[in-house]
JSON list of C-alpha atoms and ligand atoms in Angstrom, two decimals:
[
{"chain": "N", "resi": 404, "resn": "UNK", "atom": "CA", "xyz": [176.36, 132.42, 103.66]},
{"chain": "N", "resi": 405, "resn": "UNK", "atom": "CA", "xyz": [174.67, 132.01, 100.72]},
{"chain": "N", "resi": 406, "resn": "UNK", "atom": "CA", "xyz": [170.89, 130.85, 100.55]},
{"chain": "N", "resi": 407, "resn": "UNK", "atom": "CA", "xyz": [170.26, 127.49, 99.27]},
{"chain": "N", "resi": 408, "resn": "UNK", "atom": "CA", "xyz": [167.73, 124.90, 98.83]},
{"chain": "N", "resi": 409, "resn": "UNK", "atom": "CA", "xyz": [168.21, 121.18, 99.68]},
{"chain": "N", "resi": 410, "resn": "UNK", "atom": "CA", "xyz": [165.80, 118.08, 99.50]},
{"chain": "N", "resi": 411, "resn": "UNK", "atom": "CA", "xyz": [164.21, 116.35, 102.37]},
{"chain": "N", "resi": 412, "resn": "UNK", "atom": "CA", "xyz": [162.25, 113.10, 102.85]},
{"chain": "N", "resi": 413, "resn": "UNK", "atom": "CA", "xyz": [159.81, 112.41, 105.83]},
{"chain": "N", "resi": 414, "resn": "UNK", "atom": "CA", "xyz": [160.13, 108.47, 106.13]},
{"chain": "N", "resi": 415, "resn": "UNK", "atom": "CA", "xyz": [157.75, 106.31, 105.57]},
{"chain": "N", "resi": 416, "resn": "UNK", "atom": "CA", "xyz": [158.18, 105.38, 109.81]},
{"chain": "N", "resi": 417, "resn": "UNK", "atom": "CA", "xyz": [157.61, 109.04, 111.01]},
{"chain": "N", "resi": 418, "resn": "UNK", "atom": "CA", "xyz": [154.43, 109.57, 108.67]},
{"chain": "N", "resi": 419, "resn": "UNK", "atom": "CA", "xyz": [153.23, 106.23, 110.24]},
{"chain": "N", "resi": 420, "resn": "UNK", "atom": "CA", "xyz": [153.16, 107.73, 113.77]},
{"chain": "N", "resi": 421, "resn": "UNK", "atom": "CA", "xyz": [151.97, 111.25, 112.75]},
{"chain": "N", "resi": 422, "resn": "UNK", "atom": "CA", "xyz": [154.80, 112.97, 112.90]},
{"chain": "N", "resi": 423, "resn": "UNK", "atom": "CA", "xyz": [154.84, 115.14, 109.82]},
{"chain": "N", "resi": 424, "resn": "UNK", "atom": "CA", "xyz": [154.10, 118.04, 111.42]},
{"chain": "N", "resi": 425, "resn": "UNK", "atom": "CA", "xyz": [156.44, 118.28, 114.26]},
{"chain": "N", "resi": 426, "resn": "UNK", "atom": "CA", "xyz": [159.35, 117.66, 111.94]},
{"chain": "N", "resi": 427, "resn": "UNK", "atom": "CA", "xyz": [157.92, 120.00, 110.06]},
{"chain": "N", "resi": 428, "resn": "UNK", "atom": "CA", "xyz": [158.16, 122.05, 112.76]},
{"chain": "N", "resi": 429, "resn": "UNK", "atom": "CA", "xyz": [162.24, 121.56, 113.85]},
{"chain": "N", "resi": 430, "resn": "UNK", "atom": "CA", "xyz": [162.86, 122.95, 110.09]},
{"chain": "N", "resi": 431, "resn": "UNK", "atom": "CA", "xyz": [160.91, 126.38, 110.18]},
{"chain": "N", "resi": 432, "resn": "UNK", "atom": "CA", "xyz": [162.04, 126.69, 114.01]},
{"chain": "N", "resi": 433, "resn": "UNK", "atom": "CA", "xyz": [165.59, 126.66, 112.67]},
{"chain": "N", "resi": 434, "resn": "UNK", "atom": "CA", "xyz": [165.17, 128.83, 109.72]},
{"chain": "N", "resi": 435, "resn": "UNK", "atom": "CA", "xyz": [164.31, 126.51, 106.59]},
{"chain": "N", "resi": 436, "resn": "UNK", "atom": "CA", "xyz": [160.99, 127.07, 104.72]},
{"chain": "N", "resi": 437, "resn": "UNK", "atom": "CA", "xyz": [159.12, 124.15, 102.95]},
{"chain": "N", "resi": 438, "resn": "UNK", "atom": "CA", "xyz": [159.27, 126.04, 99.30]},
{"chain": "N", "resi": 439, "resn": "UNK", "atom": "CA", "xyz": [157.31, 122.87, 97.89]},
{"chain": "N", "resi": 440, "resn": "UNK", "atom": "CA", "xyz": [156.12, 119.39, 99.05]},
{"chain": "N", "resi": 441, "resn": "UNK", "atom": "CA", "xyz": [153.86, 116.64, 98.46]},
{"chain": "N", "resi": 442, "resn": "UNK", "atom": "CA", "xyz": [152.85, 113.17, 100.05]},
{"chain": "N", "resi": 443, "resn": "UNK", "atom": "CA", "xyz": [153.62, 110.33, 97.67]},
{"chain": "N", "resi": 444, "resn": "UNK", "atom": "CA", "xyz": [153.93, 106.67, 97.96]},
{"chain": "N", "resi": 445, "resn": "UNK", "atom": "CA", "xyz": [157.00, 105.90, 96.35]},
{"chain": "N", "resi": 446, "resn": "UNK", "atom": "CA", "xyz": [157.34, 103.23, 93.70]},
{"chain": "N", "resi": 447, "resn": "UNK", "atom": "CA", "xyz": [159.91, 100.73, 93.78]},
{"chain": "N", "resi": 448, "resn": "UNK", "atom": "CA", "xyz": [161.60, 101.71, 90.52]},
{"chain": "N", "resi": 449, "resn": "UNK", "atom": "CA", "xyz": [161.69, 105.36, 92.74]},
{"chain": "N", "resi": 450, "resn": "UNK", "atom": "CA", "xyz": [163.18, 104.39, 95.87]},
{"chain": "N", "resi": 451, "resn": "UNK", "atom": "CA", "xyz": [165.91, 101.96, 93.82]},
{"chain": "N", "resi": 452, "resn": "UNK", "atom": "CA", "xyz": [166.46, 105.01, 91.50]},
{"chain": "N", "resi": 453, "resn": "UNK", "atom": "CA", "xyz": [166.38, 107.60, 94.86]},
{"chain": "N", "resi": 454, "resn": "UNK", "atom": "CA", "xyz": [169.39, 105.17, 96.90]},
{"chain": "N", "resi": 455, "resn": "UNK", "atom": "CA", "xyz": [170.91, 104.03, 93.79]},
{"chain": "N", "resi": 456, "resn": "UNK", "atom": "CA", "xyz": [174.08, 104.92, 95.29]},
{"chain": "N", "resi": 457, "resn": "UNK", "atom": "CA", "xyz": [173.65, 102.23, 98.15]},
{"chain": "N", "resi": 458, "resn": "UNK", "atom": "CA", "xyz": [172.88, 99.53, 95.55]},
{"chain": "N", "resi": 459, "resn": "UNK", "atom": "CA", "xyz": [175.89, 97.23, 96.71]},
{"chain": "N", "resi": 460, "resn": "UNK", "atom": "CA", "xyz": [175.43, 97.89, 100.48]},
{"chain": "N", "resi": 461, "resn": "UNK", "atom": "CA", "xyz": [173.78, 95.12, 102.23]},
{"chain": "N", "resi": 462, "resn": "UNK", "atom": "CA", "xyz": [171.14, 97.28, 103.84]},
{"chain": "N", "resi": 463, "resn": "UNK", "atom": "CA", "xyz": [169.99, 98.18, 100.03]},
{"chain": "N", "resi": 464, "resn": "UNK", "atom": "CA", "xyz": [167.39, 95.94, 99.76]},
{"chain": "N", "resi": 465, "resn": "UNK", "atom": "CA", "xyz": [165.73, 96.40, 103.46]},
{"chain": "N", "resi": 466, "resn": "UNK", "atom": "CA", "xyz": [166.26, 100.21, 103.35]},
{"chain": "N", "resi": 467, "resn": "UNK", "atom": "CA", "xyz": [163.73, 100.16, 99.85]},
{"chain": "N", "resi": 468, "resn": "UNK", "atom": "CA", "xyz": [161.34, 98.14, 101.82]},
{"chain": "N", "resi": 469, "resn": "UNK", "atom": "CA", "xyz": [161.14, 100.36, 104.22]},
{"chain": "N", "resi": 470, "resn": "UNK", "atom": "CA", "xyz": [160.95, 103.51, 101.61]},
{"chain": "N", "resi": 471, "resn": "UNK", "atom": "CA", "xyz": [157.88, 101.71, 99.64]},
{"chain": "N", "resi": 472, "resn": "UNK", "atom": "CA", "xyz": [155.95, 100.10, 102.81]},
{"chain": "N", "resi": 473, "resn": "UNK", "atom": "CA", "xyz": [154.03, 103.33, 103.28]},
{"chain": "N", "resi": 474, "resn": "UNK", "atom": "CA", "xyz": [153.49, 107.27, 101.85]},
{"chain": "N", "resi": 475, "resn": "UNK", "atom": "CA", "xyz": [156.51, 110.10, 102.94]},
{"chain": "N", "resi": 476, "resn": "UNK", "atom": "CA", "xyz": [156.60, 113.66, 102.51]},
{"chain": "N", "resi": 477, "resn": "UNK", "atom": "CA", "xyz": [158.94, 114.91, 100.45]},
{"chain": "N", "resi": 478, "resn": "UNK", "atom": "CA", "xyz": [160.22, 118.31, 100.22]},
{"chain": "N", "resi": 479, "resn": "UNK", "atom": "CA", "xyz": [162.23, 121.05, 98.93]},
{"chain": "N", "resi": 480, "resn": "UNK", "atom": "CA", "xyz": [163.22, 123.12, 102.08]},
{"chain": "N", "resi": 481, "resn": "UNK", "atom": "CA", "xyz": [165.34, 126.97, 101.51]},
{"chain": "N", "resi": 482, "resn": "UNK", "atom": "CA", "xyz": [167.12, 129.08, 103.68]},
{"chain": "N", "resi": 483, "resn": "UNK", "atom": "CA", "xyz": [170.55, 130.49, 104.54]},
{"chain": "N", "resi": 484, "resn": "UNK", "atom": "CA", "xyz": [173.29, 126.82, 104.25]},
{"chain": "N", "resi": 485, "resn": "UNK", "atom": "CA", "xyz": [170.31, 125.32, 104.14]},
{"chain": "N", "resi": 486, "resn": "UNK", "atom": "CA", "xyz": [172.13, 121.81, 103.34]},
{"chain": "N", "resi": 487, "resn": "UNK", "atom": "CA", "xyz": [174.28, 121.97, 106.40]},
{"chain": "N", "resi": 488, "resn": "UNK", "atom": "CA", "xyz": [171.51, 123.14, 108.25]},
{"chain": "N", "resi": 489, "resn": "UNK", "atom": "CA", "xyz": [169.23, 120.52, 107.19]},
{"chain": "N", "resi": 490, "resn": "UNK", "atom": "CA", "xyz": [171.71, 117.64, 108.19]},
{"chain": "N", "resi": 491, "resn": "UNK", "atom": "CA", "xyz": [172.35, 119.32, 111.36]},
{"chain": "N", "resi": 492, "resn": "UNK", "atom": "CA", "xyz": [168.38, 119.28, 112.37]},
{"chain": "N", "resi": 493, "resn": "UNK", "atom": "CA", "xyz": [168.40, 115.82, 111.19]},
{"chain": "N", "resi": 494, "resn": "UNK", "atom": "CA", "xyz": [171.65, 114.73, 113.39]},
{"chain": "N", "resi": 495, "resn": "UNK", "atom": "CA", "xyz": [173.75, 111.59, 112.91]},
{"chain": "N", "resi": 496, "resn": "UNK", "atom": "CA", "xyz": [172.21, 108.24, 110.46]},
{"chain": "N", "resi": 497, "resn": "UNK", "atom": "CA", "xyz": [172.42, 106.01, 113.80]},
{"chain": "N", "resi": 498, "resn": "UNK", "atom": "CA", "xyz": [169.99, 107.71, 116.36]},
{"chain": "N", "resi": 499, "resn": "UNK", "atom": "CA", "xyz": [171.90, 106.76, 118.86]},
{"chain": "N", "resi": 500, "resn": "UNK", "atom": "CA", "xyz": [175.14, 108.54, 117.69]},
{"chain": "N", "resi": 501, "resn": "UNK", "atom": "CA", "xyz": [172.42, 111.72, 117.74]},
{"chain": "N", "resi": 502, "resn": "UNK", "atom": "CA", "xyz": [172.73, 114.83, 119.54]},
{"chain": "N", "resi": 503, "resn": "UNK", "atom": "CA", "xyz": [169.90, 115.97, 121.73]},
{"chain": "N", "resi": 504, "resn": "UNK", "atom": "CA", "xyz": [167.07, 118.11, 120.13]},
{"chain": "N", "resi": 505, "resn": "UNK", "atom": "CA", "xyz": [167.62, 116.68, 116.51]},
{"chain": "N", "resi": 506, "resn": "UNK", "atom": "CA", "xyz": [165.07, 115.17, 114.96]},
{"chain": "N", "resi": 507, "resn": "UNK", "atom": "CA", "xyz": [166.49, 111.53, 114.66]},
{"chain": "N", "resi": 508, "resn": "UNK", "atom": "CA", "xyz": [167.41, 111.58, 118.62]},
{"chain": "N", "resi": 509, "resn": "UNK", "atom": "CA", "xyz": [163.55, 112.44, 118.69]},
{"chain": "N", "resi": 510, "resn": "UNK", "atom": "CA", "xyz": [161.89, 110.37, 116.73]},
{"chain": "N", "resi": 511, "resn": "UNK", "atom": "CA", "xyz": [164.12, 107.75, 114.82]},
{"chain": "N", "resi": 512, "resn": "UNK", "atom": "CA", "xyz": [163.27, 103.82, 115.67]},
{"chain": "N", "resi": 513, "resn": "UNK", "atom": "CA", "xyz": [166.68, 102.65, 114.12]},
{"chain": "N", "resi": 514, "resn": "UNK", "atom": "CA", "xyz": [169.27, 103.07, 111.82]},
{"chain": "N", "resi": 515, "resn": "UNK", "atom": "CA", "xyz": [167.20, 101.96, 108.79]},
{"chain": "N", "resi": 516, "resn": "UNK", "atom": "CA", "xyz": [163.95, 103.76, 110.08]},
{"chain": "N", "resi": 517, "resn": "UNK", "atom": "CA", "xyz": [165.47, 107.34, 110.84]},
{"chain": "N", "resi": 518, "resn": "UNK", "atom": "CA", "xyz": [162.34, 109.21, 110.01]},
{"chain": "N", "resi": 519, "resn": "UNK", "atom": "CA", "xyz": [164.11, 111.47, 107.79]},
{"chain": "N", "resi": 520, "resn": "UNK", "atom": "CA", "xyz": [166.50, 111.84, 104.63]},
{"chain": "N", "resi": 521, "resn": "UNK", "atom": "CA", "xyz": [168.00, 114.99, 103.75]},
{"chain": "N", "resi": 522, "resn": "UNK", "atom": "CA", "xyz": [170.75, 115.56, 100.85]},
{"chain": "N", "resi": 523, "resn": "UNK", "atom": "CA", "xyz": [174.30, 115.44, 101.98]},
{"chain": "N", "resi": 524, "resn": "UNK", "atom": "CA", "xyz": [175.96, 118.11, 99.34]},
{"chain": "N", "resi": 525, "resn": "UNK", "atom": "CA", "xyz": [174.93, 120.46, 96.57]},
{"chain": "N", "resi": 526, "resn": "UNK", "atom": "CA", "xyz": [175.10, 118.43, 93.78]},
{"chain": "N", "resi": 527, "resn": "UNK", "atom": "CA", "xyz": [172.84, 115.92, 95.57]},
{"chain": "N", "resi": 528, "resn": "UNK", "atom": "CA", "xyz": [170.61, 118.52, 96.56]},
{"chain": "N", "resi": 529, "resn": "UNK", "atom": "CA", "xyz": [169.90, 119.38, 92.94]},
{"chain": "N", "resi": 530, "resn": "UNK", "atom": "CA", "xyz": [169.60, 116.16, 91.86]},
{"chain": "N", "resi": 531, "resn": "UNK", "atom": "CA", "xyz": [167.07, 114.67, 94.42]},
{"chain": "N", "resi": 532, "resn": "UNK", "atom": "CA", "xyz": [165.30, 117.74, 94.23]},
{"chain": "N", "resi": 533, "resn": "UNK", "atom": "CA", "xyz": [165.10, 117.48, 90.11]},
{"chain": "N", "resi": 534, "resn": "UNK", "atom": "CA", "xyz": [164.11, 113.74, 90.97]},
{"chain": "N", "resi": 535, "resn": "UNK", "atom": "CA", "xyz": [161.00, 114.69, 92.81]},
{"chain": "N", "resi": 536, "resn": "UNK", "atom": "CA", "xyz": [159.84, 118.01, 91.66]},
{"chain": "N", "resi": 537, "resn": "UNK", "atom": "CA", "xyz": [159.09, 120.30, 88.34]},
{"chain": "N", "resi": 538, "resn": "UNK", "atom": "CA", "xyz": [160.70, 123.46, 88.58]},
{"chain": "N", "resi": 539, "resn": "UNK", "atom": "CA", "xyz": [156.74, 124.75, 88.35]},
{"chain": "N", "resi": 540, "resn": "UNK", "atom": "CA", "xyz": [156.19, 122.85, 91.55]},
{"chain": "N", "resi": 541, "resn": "UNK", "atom": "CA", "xyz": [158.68, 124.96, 93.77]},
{"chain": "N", "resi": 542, "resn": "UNK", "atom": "CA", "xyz": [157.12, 128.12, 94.82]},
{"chain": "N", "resi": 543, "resn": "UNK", "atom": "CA", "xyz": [160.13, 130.12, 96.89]},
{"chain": "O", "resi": 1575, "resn": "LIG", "atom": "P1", "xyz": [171.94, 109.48, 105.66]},
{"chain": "O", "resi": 1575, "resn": "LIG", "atom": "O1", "xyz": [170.48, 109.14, 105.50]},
{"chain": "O", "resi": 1575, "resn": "LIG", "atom": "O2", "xyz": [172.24, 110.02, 107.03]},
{"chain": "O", "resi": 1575, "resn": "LIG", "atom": "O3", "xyz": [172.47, 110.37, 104.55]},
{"chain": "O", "resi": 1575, "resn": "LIG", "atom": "P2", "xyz": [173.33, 107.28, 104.34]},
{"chain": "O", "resi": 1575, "resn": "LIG", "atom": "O4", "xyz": [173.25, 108.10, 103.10]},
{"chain": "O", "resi": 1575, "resn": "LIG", "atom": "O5", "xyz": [174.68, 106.74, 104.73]},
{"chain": "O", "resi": 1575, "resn": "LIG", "atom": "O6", "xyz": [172.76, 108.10, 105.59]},
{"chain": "O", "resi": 1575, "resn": "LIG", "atom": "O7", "xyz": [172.35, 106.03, 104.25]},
{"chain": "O", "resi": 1575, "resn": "LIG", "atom": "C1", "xyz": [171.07, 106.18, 103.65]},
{"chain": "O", "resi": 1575, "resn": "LIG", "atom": "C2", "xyz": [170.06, 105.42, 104.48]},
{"chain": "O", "resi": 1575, "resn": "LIG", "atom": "O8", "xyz": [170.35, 104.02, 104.44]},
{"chain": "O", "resi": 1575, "resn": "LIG", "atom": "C3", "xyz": [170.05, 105.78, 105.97]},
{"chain": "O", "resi": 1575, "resn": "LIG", "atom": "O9", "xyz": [169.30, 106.91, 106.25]},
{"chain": "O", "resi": 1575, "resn": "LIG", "atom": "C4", "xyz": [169.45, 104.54, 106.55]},
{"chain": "O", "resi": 1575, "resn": "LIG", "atom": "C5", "xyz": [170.04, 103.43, 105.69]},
{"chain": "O", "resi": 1575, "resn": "LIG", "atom": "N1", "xyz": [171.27, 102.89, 106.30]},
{"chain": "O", "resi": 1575, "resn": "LIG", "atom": "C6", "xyz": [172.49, 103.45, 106.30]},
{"chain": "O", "resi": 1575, "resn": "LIG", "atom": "N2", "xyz": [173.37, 102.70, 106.96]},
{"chain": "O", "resi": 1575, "resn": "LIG", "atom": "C7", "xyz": [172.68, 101.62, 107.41]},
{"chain": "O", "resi": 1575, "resn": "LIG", "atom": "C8", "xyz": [173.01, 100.46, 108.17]},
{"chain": "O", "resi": 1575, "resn": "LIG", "atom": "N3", "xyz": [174.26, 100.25, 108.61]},
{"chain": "O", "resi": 1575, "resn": "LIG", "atom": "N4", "xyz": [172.02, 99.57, 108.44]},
{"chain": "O", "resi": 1575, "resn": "LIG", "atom": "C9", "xyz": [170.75, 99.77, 108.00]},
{"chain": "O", "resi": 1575, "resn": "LIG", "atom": "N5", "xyz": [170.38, 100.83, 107.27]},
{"chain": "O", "resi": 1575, "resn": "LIG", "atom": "C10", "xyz": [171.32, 101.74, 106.98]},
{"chain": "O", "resi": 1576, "resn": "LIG", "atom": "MG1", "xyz": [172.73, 110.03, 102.57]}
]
């Protein structure tokens, strides 16, 4: 296993109800370290940019709503497969397809409000992470 470093997003919904810290929590519990991280309030140009991928999905325009109605906490997190970690913590996009203990079983309100993004593959990973953060920002 190889260590690697993958990008994370704590929705807009899970800052709302104060739950930065207790995600922040299921990541160092299972072995990923924040290695840099700021709260922003994301622009729409940044969210439409961030899911341009989902531009032709019907949920686009609702899921950037929900990205730009309030600050998140994004993040670069390391450790060993720390993608497939990462996604694993997070469990399935639907809550209620989640397993026990992850943190969208937890805490997630809905499909669209899943208190958490995390990048899906490594190419992702470095781009989401290069779309957030200076290399000067990410202090392993
Ligand atoms: P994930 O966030 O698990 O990588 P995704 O990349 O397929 O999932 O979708 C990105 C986000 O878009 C997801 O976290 C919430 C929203 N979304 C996905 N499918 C949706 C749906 N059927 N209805 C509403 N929102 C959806
Ligand atoms: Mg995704």
């Amino acid at each position: 296993m190889a260590l690697e470093r993958t990008f994370s997003i704590i929705k807009p919904d899970a800052v709302r109800r104060n739950l930065i810290g207790k995600i922040i929590a299921k990541f160092e519990e299972n072995g990923l370290r924040p290695v840099a991280m700021k709260k922003i309030h994301m622009t729409r140009e940044q969210a439409e940019g961030f899911y341009a991928v989902h531009k032709e999905r019907p949920f686009f325009g609702e899921l950037v709503e929900q990205m730009i109605a309030s600050p998140v906490v994004v993040q670069v997190l390391e450790g060993e497969n720390a993608i497939a970690k990462n996604r694993e913590i997070m469990g399935a996009t639907n809550p209620a397809n989640a397993a026990e203990g992850t943190i969208r079983k937890e805490f997630a309100l809905s499909v669209g409000e899943n208190s958490v993004h995390g990048s899906d593959a490594p190419e992702t990973a470095r781009e989401e992470i290069k779309f957030f953060f200076t290399d000067d920002e990410i202090v392993g």
